[in-house]
Amino acid sequence: MIFRSLAARSLFMVSAGAAAIALSAGTANASSYKYITSPSDSSIIVGTAQFTSYGDELEVCDSREDGHAVSVAVYYSKPDPNNPVQAPVYTLKVGGYGNCAIHNASQAVTYDLSEGHTYWFAAGLNNGVRTVTWSDVA
């Protein structure tokens, strides 16, 4: 389920706040949101992300009034922090409190991920340093 309204996302985040963790490792699925946290303080949620394998839909939302955008990069292989030139398949970036952006397979070939392959998702602020990754088999 995708929460599109700011009120719904805020209510969801408040009710799940106690259990919130920063993009925990594991397989993403259609029913799970992942929390993007501040690189300087993992208790501060700055955004949310969700990947739905049916339709290869990635939704990213900025949930903090801090002047920073949040982004999620999709990689064909696990991101290597020692290889800063490793290029993602694509990156979805959104800024502005309460704003969300969505990419899905129907929008462009780039967003149509190959079936049966494990992709890695890495989140961060301002397209910069990534915090934690999670994976999904498209």
PDB file of N, CA and C in Angstrom, residues 19-86:
ATOM      1  N   ALA A  19       9.305   1.570  15.968  1.00  0.00           N
ATOM      2  CA  ALA A  19       9.972   0.449  15.316  1.00  0.00           C
ATOM      3  C   ALA A  19      10.835   0.888  14.138  1.00  0.00           C
ATOM      4  N   ALA A  20      10.908   2.165  13.880  1.00  0.00           N
ATOM      5  CA  ALA A  20      11.616   2.666  12.706  1.00  0.00           C
ATOM      6  C   ALA A  20      13.111   2.427  12.809  1.00  0.00           C
ATOM      7  N   ILE A  21      13.666   1.914  11.706  1.00  0.00           N
ATOM      8  CA  ILE A  21      15.105   1.762  11.615  1.00  0.00           C
ATOM      9  C   ILE A  21      15.537   2.225  10.240  1.00  0.00           C
ATOM     10  N   ALA A  22      16.797   2.521  10.094  1.00  0.00           N
ATOM     11  CA  ALA A  22      17.310   3.054   8.838  1.00  0.00           C
ATOM     12  C   ALA A  22      17.490   1.962   7.805  1.00  0.00           C
ATOM     13  N   LEU A  23      16.656   1.936   6.802  1.00  0.00           N
ATOM     14  CA  LEU A  23      16.792   1.035   5.672  1.00  0.00           C
ATOM     15  C   LEU A  23      17.425  -0.289   6.048  1.00  0.00           C
ATOM     16  N   SER A  24      16.767  -1.022   6.889  1.00  0.00           N
ATOM     17  CA  SER A  24      17.314  -2.296   7.353  1.00  0.00           C
ATOM     18  C   SER A  24      17.552  -3.231   6.182  1.00  0.00           C
ATOM     19  N   ALA A  25      18.601  -4.034   6.307  1.00  0.00           N
ATOM     20  CA  ALA A  25      18.923  -4.979   5.255  1.00  0.00           C
ATOM     21  C   ALA A  25      17.816  -6.016   5.158  1.00  0.00           C
ATOM     22  N   GLY A  26      17.593  -6.518   3.974  1.00  0.00           N
ATOM     23  CA  GLY A  26      16.571  -7.531   3.768  1.00  0.00           C
ATOM     24  C   GLY A  26      15.889  -7.282   2.448  1.00  0.00           C
ATOM     25  N   THR A  27      15.014  -8.141   2.081  1.00  0.00           N
ATOM     26  CA  THR A  27      14.334  -8.019   0.807  1.00  0.00           C
ATOM     27  C   THR A  27      13.177  -7.047   0.919  1.00  0.00           C
ATOM     28  N   ALA A  28      13.162  -6.088   0.035  1.00  0.00           N
ATOM     29  CA  ALA A  28      12.057  -5.123   0.000  1.00  0.00           C
ATOM     30  C   ALA A  28      10.841  -5.818  -0.579  1.00  0.00           C
ATOM     31  N   ASN A  29       9.677  -5.374  -0.178  1.00  0.00           N
ATOM     32  CA  ASN A  29       8.467  -5.907  -0.781  1.00  0.00           C
ATOM     33  C   ASN A  29       7.387  -4.845  -0.798  1.00  0.00           C
ATOM     34  N   ALA A  30       6.279  -5.181  -1.428  1.00  0.00           N
ATOM     35  CA  ALA A  30       5.229  -4.195  -1.662  1.00  0.00           C
ATOM     36  C   ALA A  30       4.589  -3.670  -0.392  1.00  0.00           C
ATOM     37  N   SER A  31       4.722  -4.375   0.701  1.00  0.00           N
ATOM     38  CA  SER A  31       4.041  -3.934   1.912  1.00  0.00           C
ATOM     39  C   SER A  31       4.970  -3.260   2.911  1.00  0.00           C
ATOM     40  N   SER A  32       6.224  -3.044   2.550  1.00  0.00           N
ATOM     41  CA  SER A  32       7.150  -2.480   3.529  1.00  0.00           C
ATOM     42  C   SER A  32       7.738  -1.149   3.071  1.00  0.00           C
ATOM     43  N   TYR A  33       7.687  -0.187   3.965  1.00  0.00           N
ATOM     44  CA  TYR A  33       8.381   1.072   3.751  1.00  0.00           C
ATOM     45  C   TYR A  33       9.746   0.950   4.386  1.00  0.00           C
ATOM     46  N   LYS A  34      10.713   1.638   3.845  1.00  0.00           N
ATOM     47  CA  LYS A  34      12.044   1.717   4.427  1.00  0.00           C
ATOM     48  C   LYS A  34      12.256   3.167   4.824  1.00  0.00           C
ATOM     49  N   TYR A  35      12.887   3.369   5.932  1.00  0.00           N
ATOM     50  CA  TYR A  35      13.117   4.722   6.431  1.00  0.00           C
ATOM     51  C   TYR A  35      14.511   5.189   6.059  1.00  0.00           C
ATOM     52  N   ILE A  36      14.604   6.409   5.557  1.00  0.00           N
ATOM     53  CA  ILE A  36      15.883   7.033   5.240  1.00  0.00           C
ATOM     54  C   ILE A  36      16.221   7.913   6.424  1.00  0.00           C
ATOM     55  N   THR A  37      17.372   7.678   7.027  1.00  0.00           N
ATOM     56  CA  THR A  37      17.738   8.443   8.215  1.00  0.00           C
ATOM     57  C   THR A  37      18.934   9.334   7.933  1.00  0.00           C
ATOM     58  N   SER A  38      19.122  10.292   8.803  1.00  0.00           N
ATOM     59  CA  SER A  38      20.237  11.221   8.695  1.00  0.00           C
ATOM     60  C   SER A  38      21.556  10.474   8.868  1.00  0.00           C
ATOM     61  N   PRO A  39      22.555  10.768   8.023  1.00  0.00           N
ATOM     62  CA  PRO A  39      23.852  10.107   8.188  1.00  0.00           C
ATOM     63  C   PRO A  39      24.536  10.491   9.506  1.00  0.00           C
ATOM     64  N   SER A  40      24.180  11.632  10.070  1.00  0.00           N
ATOM     65  CA  SER A  40      24.815  12.067  11.316  1.00  0.00           C
ATOM     66  C   SER A  40      24.083  11.586  12.563  1.00  0.00           C
ATOM     67  N   ASP A  41      22.796  11.187  12.418  1.00  0.00           N
ATOM     68  CA  ASP A  41      22.022  10.729  13.564  1.00  0.00           C
ATOM     69  C   ASP A  41      20.934   9.782  13.067  1.00  0.00           C
ATOM     70  N   SER A  42      21.165   8.487  13.226  1.00  0.00           N
ATOM     71  CA  SER A  42      20.244   7.493  12.670  1.00  0.00           C
ATOM     72  C   SER A  42      18.870   7.481  13.335  1.00  0.00           C
ATOM     73  N   SER A  43      18.687   8.278  14.393  1.00  0.00           N
ATOM     74  CA  SER A  43      17.358   8.352  15.005  1.00  0.00           C
ATOM     75  C   SER A  43      16.473   9.386  14.314  1.00  0.00           C
ATOM     76  N   ILE A  44      17.035  10.152  13.398  1.00  0.00           N
ATOM     77  CA  ILE A  44      16.285  11.188  12.684  1.00  0.00           C
ATOM     78  C   ILE A  44      15.863  10.667  11.319  1.00  0.00           C
ATOM     79  N   ILE A  45      14.566  10.507  11.126  1.00  0.00           N
ATOM     80  CA  ILE A  45      14.025  10.043   9.847  1.00  0.00           C
ATOM     81  C   ILE A  45      13.886  11.255   8.932  1.00  0.00           C
ATOM     82  N   VAL A  46      14.529  11.189   7.755  1.00  0.00           N
ATOM     83  CA  VAL A  46      14.480  12.297   6.807  1.00  0.00           C
ATOM     84  C   VAL A  46      13.642  11.980   5.577  1.00  0.00           C
ATOM     85  N   GLY A  47      13.269  10.709   5.423  1.00  0.00           N
ATOM     86  CA  GLY A  47      12.461  10.337   4.278  1.00  0.00           C
ATOM     87  C   GLY A  47      12.059   8.877   4.337  1.00  0.00           C
ATOM     88  N   THR A  48      11.266   8.482   3.340  1.00  0.00           N
ATOM     89  CA  THR A  48      10.844   7.088   3.216  1.00  0.00           C
ATOM     90  C   THR A  48      11.058   6.634   1.779  1.00  0.00           C
ATOM     91  N   ALA A  49      11.170   5.334   1.617  1.00  0.00           N
ATOM     92  CA  ALA A  49      11.297   4.755   0.286  1.00  0.00           C
ATOM     93  C   ALA A  49      10.573   3.429   0.264  1.00  0.00           C
ATOM     94  N   GLN A  50      10.030   3.098  -0.898  1.00  0.00           N
ATOM     95  CA  GLN A  50       9.374   1.809  -1.068  1.00  0.00           C
ATOM     96  C   GLN A  50       9.573   1.340  -2.491  1.00  0.00           C
ATOM     97  N   PHE A  51       9.961   0.077  -2.648  1.00  0.00           N
ATOM     98  CA  PHE A  51      10.061  -0.529  -3.963  1.00  0.00           C
ATOM     99  C   PHE A  51       9.015  -1.623  -4.053  1.00  0.00           C
ATOM    100  N   THR A  52       8.241  -1.603  -5.133  1.00  0.00           N
ATOM    101  CA  THR A  52       7.250  -2.630  -5.408  1.00  0.00           C
ATOM    102  C   THR A  52       7.699  -3.345  -6.671  1.00  0.00           C
ATOM    103  N   SER A  53       8.012  -4.636  -6.559  1.00  0.00           N
ATOM    104  CA  SER A  53       8.565  -5.349  -7.707  1.00  0.00           C
ATOM    105  C   SER A  53       7.565  -5.460  -8.865  1.00  0.00           C
ATOM    106  N   TYR A  54       6.266  -5.560  -8.564  1.00  0.00           N
ATOM    107  CA  TYR A  54       5.285  -5.584  -9.636  1.00  0.00           C
ATOM    108  C   TYR A  54       5.209  -4.182 -10.241  1.00  0.00           C
ATOM    109  N   GLY A  55       5.689  -4.035 -11.454  1.00  0.00           N
ATOM    110  CA  GLY A  55       5.740  -2.732 -12.104  1.00  0.00           C
ATOM    111  C   GLY A  55       7.027  -1.983 -11.843  1.00  0.00           C
ATOM    112  N   ASP A  56       7.930  -2.597 -11.061  1.00  0.00           N
ATOM    113  CA  ASP A  56       9.230  -1.982 -10.747  1.00  0.00           C
ATOM    114  C   ASP A  56       9.071  -0.532 -10.290  1.00  0.00           C
ATOM    115  N   GLU A  57       8.163  -0.328  -9.343  1.00  0.00           N
ATOM    116  CA  GLU A  57       7.870   1.027  -8.883  1.00  0.00           C
ATOM    117  C   GLU A  57       8.686   1.389  -7.644  1.00  0.00           C
ATOM    118  N   LEU A  58       9.383   2.506  -7.727  1.00  0.00           N
ATOM    119  CA  LEU A  58      10.137   3.042  -6.601  1.00  0.00           C
ATOM    120  C   LEU A  58       9.538   4.391  -6.231  1.00  0.00           C
ATOM    121  N   GLU A  59       9.130   4.525  -4.981  1.00  0.00           N
ATOM    122  CA  GLU A  59       8.610   5.797  -4.482  1.00  0.00           C
ATOM    123  C   GLU A  59       9.543   6.292  -3.384  1.00  0.00           C
ATOM    124  N   VAL A  60       9.928   7.562  -3.468  1.00  0.00           N
ATOM    125  CA  VAL A  60      10.787   8.198  -2.476  1.00  0.00           C
ATOM    126  C   VAL A  60      10.100   9.471  -2.009  1.00  0.00           C
ATOM    127  N   CYS A  61      10.072   9.675  -0.676  1.00  0.00           N
ATOM    128  CA  CYS A  61       9.416  10.849  -0.098  1.00  0.00           C
ATOM    129  C   CYS A  61      10.349  11.564   0.871  1.00  0.00           C
ATOM    130  N   ASP A  62      10.324  12.882   0.821  1.00  0.00           N
ATOM    131  CA  ASP A  62      11.068  13.724   1.758  1.00  0.00           C
ATOM    132  C   ASP A  62      10.141  14.025   2.926  1.00  0.00           C
ATOM    133  N   SER A  63      10.568  13.687   4.137  1.00  0.00           N
ATOM    134  CA  SER A  63       9.670  13.856   5.285  1.00  0.00           C
ATOM    135  C   SER A  63      10.231  14.785   6.359  1.00  0.00           C
ATOM    136  N   ARG A  64      11.186  15.625   6.001  1.00  0.00           N
ATOM    137  CA  ARG A  64      11.760  16.523   7.005  1.00  0.00           C
ATOM    138  C   ARG A  64      12.012  17.905   6.406  1.00  0.00           C
ATOM    139  N   GLU A  65      11.634  18.923   7.154  1.00  0.00           N
ATOM    140  CA  GLU A  65      11.877  20.308   6.735  1.00  0.00           C
ATOM    141  C   GLU A  65      13.298  20.697   7.148  1.00  0.00           C
ATOM    142  N   ASP A  66      14.274  20.268   6.330  1.00  0.00           N
ATOM    143  CA  ASP A  66      15.665  20.535   6.680  1.00  0.00           C
ATOM    144  C   ASP A  66      16.470  21.133   5.527  1.00  0.00           C
ATOM    145  N   GLY A  67      15.813  21.379   4.403  1.00  0.00           N
ATOM    146  CA  GLY A  67      16.503  21.958   3.260  1.00  0.00           C
ATOM    147  C   GLY A  67      17.308  20.962   2.448  1.00  0.00           C
ATOM    148  N   HIS A  68      17.248  19.676   2.799  1.00  0.00           N
ATOM    149  CA  HIS A  68      17.979  18.648   2.077  1.00  0.00           C
ATOM    150  C   HIS A  68      17.013  17.734   1.332  1.00  0.00           C
ATOM    151  N   ALA A  69      17.420  17.320   0.157  1.00  0.00           N
ATOM    152  CA  ALA A  69      16.657  16.337  -0.603  1.00  0.00           C
ATOM    153  C   ALA A  69      17.094  14.941  -0.171  1.00  0.00           C
ATOM    154  N   VAL A  70      16.221  13.967  -0.381  1.00  0.00           N
ATOM    155  CA  VAL A  70      16.584  12.569  -0.150  1.00  0.00           C
ATOM    156  C   VAL A  70      16.651  11.870  -1.498  1.00  0.00           C
ATOM    157  N   SER A  71      17.459  10.826  -1.573  1.00  0.00           N
ATOM    158  CA  SER A  71      17.579  10.108  -2.830  1.00  0.00           C
ATOM    159  C   SER A  71      17.788   8.626  -2.573  1.00  0.00           C
ATOM    160  N   VAL A  72      17.389   7.836  -3.561  1.00  0.00           N
ATOM    161  CA  VAL A  72      17.645   6.404  -3.550  1.00  0.00           C
ATOM    162  C   VAL A  72      18.250   6.062  -4.903  1.00  0.00           C
ATOM    163  N   ALA A  73      19.399   5.392  -4.867  1.00  0.00           N
ATOM    164  CA  ALA A  73      20.060   4.937  -6.083  1.00  0.00           C
ATOM    165  C   ALA A  73      19.848   3.437  -6.216  1.00  0.00           C
ATOM    166  N   VAL A  74      19.582   2.984  -7.436  1.00  0.00           N
ATOM    167  CA  VAL A  74      19.369   1.570  -7.727  1.00  0.00           C
ATOM    168  C   VAL A  74      20.619   1.056  -8.430  1.00  0.00           C
ATOM    169  N   TYR A  75      21.209  -0.005  -7.872  1.00  0.00           N
ATOM    170  CA  TYR A  75      22.444  -0.577  -8.413  1.00  0.00           C
ATOM    171  C   TYR A  75      22.204  -1.994  -8.899  1.00  0.00           C
ATOM    172  N   TYR A  76      22.943  -2.401  -9.947  1.00  0.00           N
ATOM    173  CA  TYR A  76      22.868  -3.758 -10.469  1.00  0.00           C
ATOM    174  C   TYR A  76      23.637  -4.734  -9.578  1.00  0.00           C
ATOM    175  N   SER A  77      24.603  -4.223  -8.837  1.00  0.00           N
ATOM    176  CA  SER A  77      25.342  -5.046  -7.882  1.00  0.00           C
ATOM    177  C   SER A  77      25.500  -4.245  -6.595  1.00  0.00           C
ATOM    178  N   LYS A  78      25.847  -4.913  -5.517  1.00  0.00           N
ATOM    179  CA  LYS A  78      25.937  -4.247  -4.218  1.00  0.00           C
ATOM    180  C   LYS A  78      26.925  -3.081  -4.303  1.00  0.00           C
ATOM    181  N   PRO A  79      26.496  -1.875  -3.869  1.00  0.00           N
ATOM    182  CA  PRO A  79      27.385  -0.712  -3.909  1.00  0.00           C
ATOM    183  C   PRO A  79      28.649  -0.951  -3.084  1.00  0.00           C
ATOM    184  N   ASP A  80      29.768  -0.534  -3.643  1.00  0.00           N
ATOM    185  CA  ASP A  80      31.059  -0.682  -2.979  1.00  0.00           C
ATOM    186  C   ASP A  80      31.525   0.694  -2.525  1.00  0.00           C
ATOM    187  N   PRO A  81      31.584   0.942  -1.204  1.00  0.00           N
ATOM    188  CA  PRO A  81      32.002   2.260  -0.726  1.00  0.00           C
ATOM    189  C   PRO A  81      33.422   2.627  -1.142  1.00  0.00           C
ATOM    190  N   ASN A  82      34.226   1.625  -1.527  1.00  0.00           N
ATOM    191  CA  ASN A  82      35.597   1.883  -1.975  1.00  0.00           C
ATOM    192  C   ASN A  82      35.677   2.164  -3.470  1.00  0.00           C
ATOM    193  N   ASN A  83      34.543   2.118  -4.154  1.00  0.00           N
ATOM    194  CA  ASN A  83      34.496   2.368  -5.589  1.00  0.00           C
ATOM    195  C   ASN A  83      33.484   3.477  -5.869  1.00  0.00           C
ATOM    196  N   PRO A  84      33.875   4.736  -5.637  1.00  0.00           N
ATOM    197  CA  PRO A  84      32.918   5.837  -5.791  1.00  0.00           C
ATOM    198  C   PRO A  84      32.459   6.082  -7.226  1.00  0.00           C
ATOM    199  N   VAL A  85      33.106   5.465  -8.209  1.00  0.00           N
ATOM    200  CA  VAL A  85      32.695   5.674  -9.594  1.00  0.00           C
ATOM    201  C   VAL A  85      31.691   4.634 -10.061  1.00  0.00           C
ATOM    202  N   GLN A  86      31.321   3.704  -9.194  1.00  0.00           N
ATOM    203  CA  GLN A  86      30.314   2.707  -9.552  1.00  0.00           C
ATOM    204  C   GLN A  86      29.005   3.434  -9.859  1.00  0.00           C
TER     205      GLN A  86
END
